[in-house]
CSV table of C-alpha atoms in Angstrom, one decimal:
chain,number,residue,atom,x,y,z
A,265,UNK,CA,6.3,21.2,-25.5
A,266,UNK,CA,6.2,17.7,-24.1
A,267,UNK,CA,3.6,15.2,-25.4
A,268,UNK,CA,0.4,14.8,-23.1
A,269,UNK,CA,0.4,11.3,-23.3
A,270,UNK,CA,-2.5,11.2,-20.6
A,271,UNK,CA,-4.8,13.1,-23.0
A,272,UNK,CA,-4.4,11.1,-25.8
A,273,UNK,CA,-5.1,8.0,-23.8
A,274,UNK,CA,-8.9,9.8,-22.1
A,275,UNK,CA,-9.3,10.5,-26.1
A,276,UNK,CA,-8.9,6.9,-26.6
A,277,UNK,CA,-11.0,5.3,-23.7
A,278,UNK,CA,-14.0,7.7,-23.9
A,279,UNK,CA,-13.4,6.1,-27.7
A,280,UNK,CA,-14.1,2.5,-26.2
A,281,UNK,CA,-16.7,3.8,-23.7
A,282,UNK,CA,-18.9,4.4,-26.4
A,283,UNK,CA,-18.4,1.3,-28.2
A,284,UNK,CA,-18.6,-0.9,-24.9
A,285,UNK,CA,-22.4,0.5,-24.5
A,286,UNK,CA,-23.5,0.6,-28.0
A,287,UNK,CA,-22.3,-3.1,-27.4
A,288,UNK,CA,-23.6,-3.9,-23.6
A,289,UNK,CA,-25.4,-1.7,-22.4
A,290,UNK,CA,-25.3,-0.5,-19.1
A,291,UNK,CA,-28.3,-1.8,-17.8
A,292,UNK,CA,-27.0,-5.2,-18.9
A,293,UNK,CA,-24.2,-4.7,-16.8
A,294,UNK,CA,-26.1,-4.5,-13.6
A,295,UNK,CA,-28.5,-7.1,-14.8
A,296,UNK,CA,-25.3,-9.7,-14.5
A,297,UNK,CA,-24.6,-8.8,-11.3
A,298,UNK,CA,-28.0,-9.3,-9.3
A,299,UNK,CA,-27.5,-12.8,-7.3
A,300,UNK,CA,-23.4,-12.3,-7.6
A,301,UNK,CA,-21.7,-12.2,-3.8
A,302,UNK,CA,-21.4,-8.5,-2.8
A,303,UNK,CA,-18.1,-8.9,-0.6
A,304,UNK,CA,-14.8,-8.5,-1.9
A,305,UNK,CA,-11.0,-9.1,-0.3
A,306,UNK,CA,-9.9,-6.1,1.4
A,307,UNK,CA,-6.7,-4.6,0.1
A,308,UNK,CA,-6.2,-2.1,2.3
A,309,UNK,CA,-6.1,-4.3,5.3
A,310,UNK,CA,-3.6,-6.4,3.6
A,311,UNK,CA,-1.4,-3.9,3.1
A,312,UNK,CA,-1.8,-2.5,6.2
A,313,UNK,CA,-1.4,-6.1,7.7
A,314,UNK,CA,1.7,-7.4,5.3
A,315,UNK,CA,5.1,-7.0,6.3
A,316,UNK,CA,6.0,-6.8,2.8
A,317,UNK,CA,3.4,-4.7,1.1
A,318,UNK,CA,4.4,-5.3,-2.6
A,319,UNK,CA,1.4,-4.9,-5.1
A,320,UNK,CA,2.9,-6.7,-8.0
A,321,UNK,CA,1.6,-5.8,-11.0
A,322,UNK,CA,1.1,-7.6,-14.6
A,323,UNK,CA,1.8,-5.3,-16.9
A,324,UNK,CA,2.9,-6.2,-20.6
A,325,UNK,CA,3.4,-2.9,-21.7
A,326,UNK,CA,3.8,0.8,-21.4
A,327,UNK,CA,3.7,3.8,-23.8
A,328,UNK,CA,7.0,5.1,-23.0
A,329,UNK,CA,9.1,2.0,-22.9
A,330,UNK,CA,6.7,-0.4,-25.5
A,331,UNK,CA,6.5,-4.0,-24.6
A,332,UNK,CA,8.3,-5.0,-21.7
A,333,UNK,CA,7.1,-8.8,-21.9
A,334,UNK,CA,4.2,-9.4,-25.2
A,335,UNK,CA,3.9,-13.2,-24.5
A,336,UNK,CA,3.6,-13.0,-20.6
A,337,UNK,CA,1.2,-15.5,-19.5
A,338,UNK,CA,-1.3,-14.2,-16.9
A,339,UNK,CA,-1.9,-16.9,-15.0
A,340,UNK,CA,1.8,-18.0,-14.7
A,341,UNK,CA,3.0,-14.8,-13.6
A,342,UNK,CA,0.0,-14.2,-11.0
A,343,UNK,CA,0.5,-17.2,-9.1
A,344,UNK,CA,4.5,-17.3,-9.0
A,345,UNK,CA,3.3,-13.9,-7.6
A,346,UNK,CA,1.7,-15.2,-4.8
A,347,UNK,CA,4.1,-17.7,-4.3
A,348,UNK,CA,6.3,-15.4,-3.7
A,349,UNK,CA,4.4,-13.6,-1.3
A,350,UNK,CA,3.1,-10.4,-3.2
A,351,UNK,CA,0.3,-8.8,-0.4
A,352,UNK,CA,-1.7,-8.0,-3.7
A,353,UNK,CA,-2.2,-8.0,-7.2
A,354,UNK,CA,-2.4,-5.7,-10.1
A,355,UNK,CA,-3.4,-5.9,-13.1
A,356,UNK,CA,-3.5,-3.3,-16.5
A,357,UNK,CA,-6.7,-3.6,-18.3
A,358,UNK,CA,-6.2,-1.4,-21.1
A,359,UNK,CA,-5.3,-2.4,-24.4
A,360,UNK,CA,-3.8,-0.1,-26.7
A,361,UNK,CA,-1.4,1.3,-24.0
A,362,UNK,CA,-0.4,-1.4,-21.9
A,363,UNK,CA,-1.6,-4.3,-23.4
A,364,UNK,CA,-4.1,-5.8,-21.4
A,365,UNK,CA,-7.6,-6.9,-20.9
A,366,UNK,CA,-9.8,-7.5,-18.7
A,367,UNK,CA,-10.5,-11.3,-19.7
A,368,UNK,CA,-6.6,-11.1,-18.0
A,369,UNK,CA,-7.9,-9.7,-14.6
A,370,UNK,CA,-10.9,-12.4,-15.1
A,371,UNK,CA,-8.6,-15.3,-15.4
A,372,UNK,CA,-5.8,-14.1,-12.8
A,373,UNK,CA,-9.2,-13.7,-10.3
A,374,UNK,CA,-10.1,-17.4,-10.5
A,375,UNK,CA,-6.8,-18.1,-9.8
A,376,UNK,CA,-5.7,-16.2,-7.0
A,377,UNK,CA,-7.0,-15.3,-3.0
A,378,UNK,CA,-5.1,-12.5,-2.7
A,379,UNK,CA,-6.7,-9.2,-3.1
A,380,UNK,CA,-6.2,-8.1,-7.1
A,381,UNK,CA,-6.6,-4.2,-8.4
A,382,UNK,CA,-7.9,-3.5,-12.0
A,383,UNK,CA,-5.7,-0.8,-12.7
A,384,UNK,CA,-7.4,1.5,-15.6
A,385,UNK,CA,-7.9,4.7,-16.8
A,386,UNK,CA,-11.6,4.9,-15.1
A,387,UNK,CA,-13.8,7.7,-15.8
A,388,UNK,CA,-17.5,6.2,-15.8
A,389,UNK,CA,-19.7,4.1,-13.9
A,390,UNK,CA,-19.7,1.8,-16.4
A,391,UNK,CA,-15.9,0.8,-15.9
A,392,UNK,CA,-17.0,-0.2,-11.9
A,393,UNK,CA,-19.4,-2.1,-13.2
A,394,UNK,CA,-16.7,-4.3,-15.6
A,395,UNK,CA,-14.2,-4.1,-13.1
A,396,UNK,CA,-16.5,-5.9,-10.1
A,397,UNK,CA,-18.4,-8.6,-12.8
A,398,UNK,CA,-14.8,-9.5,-13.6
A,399,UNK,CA,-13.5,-9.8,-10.1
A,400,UNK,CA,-11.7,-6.8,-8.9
A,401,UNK,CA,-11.2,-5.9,-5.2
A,402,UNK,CA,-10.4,-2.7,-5.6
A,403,UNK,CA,-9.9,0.3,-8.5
A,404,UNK,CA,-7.6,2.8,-9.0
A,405,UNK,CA,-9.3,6.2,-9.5
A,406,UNK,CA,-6.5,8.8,-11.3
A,407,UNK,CA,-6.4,12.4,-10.1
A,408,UNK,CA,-4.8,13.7,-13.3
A,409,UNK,CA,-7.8,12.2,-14.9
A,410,UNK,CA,-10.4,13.6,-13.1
A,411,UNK,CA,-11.9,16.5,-11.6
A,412,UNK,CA,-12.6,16.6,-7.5
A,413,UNK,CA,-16.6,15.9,-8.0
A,414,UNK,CA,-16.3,13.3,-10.7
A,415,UNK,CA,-13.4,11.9,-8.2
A,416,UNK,CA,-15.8,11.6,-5.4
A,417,UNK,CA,-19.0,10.4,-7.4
A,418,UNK,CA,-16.9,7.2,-8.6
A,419,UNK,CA,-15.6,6.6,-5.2
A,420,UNK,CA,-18.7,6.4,-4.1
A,421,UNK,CA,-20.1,4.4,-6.2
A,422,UNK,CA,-17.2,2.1,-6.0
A,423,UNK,CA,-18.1,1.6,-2.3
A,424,UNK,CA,-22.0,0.8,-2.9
A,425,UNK,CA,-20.0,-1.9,-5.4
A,426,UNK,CA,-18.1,-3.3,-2.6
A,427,UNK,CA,-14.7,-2.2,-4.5
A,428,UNK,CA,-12.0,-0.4,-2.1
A,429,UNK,CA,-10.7,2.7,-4.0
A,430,UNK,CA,-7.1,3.6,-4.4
A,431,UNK,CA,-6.4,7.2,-5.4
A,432,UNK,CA,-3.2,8.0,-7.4
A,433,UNK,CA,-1.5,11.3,-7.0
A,434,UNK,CA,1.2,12.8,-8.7
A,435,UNK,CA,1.5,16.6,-6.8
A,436,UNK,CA,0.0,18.6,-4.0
A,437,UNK,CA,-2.1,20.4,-6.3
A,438,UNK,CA,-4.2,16.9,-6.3
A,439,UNK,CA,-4.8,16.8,-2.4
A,440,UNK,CA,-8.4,17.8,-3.1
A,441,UNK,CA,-9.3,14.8,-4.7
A,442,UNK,CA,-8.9,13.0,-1.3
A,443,UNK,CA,-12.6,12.1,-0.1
A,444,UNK,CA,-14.4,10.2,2.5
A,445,UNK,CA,-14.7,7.1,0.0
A,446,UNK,CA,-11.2,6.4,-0.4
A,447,UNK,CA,-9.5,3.7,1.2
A,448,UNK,CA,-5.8,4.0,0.1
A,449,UNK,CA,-3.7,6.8,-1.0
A,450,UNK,CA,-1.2,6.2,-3.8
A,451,UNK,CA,1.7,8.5,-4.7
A,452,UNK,CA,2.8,8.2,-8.2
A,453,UNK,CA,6.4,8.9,-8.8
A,454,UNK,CA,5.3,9.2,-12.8
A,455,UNK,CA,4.0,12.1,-14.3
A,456,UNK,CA,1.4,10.5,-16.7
A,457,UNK,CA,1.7,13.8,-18.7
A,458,UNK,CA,5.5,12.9,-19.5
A,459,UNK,CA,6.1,9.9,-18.6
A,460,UNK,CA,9.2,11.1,-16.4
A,461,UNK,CA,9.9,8.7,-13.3
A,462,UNK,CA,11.4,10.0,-10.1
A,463,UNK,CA,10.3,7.9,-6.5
A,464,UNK,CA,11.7,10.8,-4.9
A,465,UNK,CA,8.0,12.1,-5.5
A,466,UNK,CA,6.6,9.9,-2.8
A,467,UNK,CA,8.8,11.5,0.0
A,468,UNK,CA,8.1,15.0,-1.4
A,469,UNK,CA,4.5,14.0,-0.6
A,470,UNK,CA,4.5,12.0,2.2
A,471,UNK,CA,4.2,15.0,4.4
A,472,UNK,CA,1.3,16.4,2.9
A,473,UNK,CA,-1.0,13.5,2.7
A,474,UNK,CA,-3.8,12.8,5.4
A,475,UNK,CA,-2.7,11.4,8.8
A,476,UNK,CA,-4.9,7.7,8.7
A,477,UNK,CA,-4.3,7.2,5.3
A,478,UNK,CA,-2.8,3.5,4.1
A,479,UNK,CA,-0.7,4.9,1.8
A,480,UNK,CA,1.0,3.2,-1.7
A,481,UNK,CA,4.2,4.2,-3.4
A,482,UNK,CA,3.7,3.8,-7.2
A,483,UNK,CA,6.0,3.4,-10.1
A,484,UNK,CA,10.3,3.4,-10.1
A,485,UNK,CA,11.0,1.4,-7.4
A,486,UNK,CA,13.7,-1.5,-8.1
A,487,UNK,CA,15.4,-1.8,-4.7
A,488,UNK,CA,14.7,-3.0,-1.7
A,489,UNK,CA,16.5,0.1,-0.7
A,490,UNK,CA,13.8,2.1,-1.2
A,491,UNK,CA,11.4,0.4,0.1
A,492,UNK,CA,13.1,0.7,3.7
A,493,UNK,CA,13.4,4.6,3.3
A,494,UNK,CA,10.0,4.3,2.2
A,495,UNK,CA,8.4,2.6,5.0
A,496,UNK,CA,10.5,5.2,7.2
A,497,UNK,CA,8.3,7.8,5.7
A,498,UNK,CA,4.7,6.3,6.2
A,499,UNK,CA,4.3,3.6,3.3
A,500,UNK,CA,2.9,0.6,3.8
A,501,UNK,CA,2.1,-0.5,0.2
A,502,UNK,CA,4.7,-0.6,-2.8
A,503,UNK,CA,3.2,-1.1,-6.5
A,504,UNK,CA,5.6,-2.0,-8.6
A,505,UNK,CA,5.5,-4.0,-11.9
A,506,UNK,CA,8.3,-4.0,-14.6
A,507,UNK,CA,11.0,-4.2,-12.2
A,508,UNK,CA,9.1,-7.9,-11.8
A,509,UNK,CA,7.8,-8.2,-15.8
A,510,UNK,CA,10.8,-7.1,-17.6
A,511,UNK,CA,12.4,-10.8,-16.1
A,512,UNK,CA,11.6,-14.0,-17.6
A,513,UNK,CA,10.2,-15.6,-14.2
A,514,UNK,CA,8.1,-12.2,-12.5
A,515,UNK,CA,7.7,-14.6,-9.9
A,516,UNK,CA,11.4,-15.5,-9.3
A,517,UNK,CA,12.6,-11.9,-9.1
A,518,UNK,CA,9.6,-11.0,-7.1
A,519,UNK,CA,10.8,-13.5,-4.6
A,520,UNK,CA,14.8,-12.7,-5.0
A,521,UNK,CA,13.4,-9.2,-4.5
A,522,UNK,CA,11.6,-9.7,-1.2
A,523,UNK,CA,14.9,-11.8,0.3
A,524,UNK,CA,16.7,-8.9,-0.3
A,525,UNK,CA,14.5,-7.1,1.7
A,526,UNK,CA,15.7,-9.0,4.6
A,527,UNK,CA,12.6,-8.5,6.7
């Protein structure tokens, strides 16, 4: 039997739940947001809008292939990003996995306009909370992580927050998660059970996923190849991140990446 890697990382962040309240409490969360502007960059409509679509990510690394760049610097890497014309922005948060924080997603905000994702393993309120005091746009919400009602509660939630919601994907068995409160449907070619990558996921999906949805290709994609077949079959955004990080200069094969598009 395979390894649930998925598990052990819920383990792990209900783990640092805990500690973050005993720590801040929750009510001290909300108390630092009173007076903060409500509005937020819309991701979705750049995605929609962008001939390009590419969310890149920063992502230092993951627990199947260990660190794909330790001493990337955030900042750097976020604005050769936008310099090269990413659409929008990603960025890991958690620690033990992948590596990151979310004093990275705090610095990459004050540096950037373009809308930026905190990409997390979110399962409370709480995580919203951090996610909009440190700048986020928008927040992925996992499928695999949650169950239908808990799905919809944190969408919710996310929208009285002013954060756009992306839901992630991985089979058909997942389609119930979709609810009124999300803004962009993502398809991840990764099982986050296994690990195994295969984009061919997103066109076994494609079919199956609501009409009006702006929908996001996640994970494997390193040609512009597939990007073109993608955006054949409904895509509009593409989130990919060690294609980019695994480079010295993310920025500069961002940029070689989107020439080869030849849009």
């Amino acid at each position: 039997m395979k390894k649930d890697i998925l598990h052990d990382i819920i383990a792990q962040k209900q783990i640092e739940l805990t500690q973050q309240k005993a720590s801040v409490p929750e009510s001290a969360l909300e108390e630092m947001l009173d007076g903060r502007p409500a509005d937020g960059r819309s991701m979705k409509k750049a995605l929609a809008e962008s001939r390009v679509g590419i969310i890149a990510e920063f992502k230092r690394k993951s627990p199947s292939k260990g660190w794909i760049n330790r001493d990337a610097n955030p900042l750097e890497v976020a604005e050769g990003y936008v310099r090269s014309k990413a659409s929008a922005l990603s960025v890991l948060t958690d620690e033990p996995f992948f590596g990151g924080t979310l004093k990275d997603l705090a610095n990459i905000r004050k540096a950037v306009e373009v809308p930026v994702l905190r990409k997390d393993f979110i399962i409370s309120r709480y995580q919203l909370l951090q996610a909009k005091l440190t700048g986020a746009d928008a927040v992925l919400l996992i499928a695999a992580a949650l169950s239908p009602k808990d799905c919809f509660l944190l969408a919710q939630e996310a929208h009285t927050l002013n954060l756009e919601v992306l839901l992630e994907l991985h089979s058909e068995e997942e389609l119930g998660h979709y609810n009124e409160y999300v803004d962009m449907v993502g398809i991840n070619n990764r099982n986050l059970g296994t690990f195994h990558t295969d984009v061919e996921n997103s066109f076994r999906m494609a079919g199956k996923l609501p009409k009006d949805a702006v929908r996001v290709s996640e994970s494997g994609i390193s040609s512009p190849e597939t990007i073109h077949r993608l955006r054949e079959a409904g895509y509009q955004g593409f989130l990919i991140g060690e294609t980019f990080m695994k480079t010295p200069d993310p920025g500069k094969a961002l940029s070689d990446f989107i020439k080869r598009l030849d849009l």
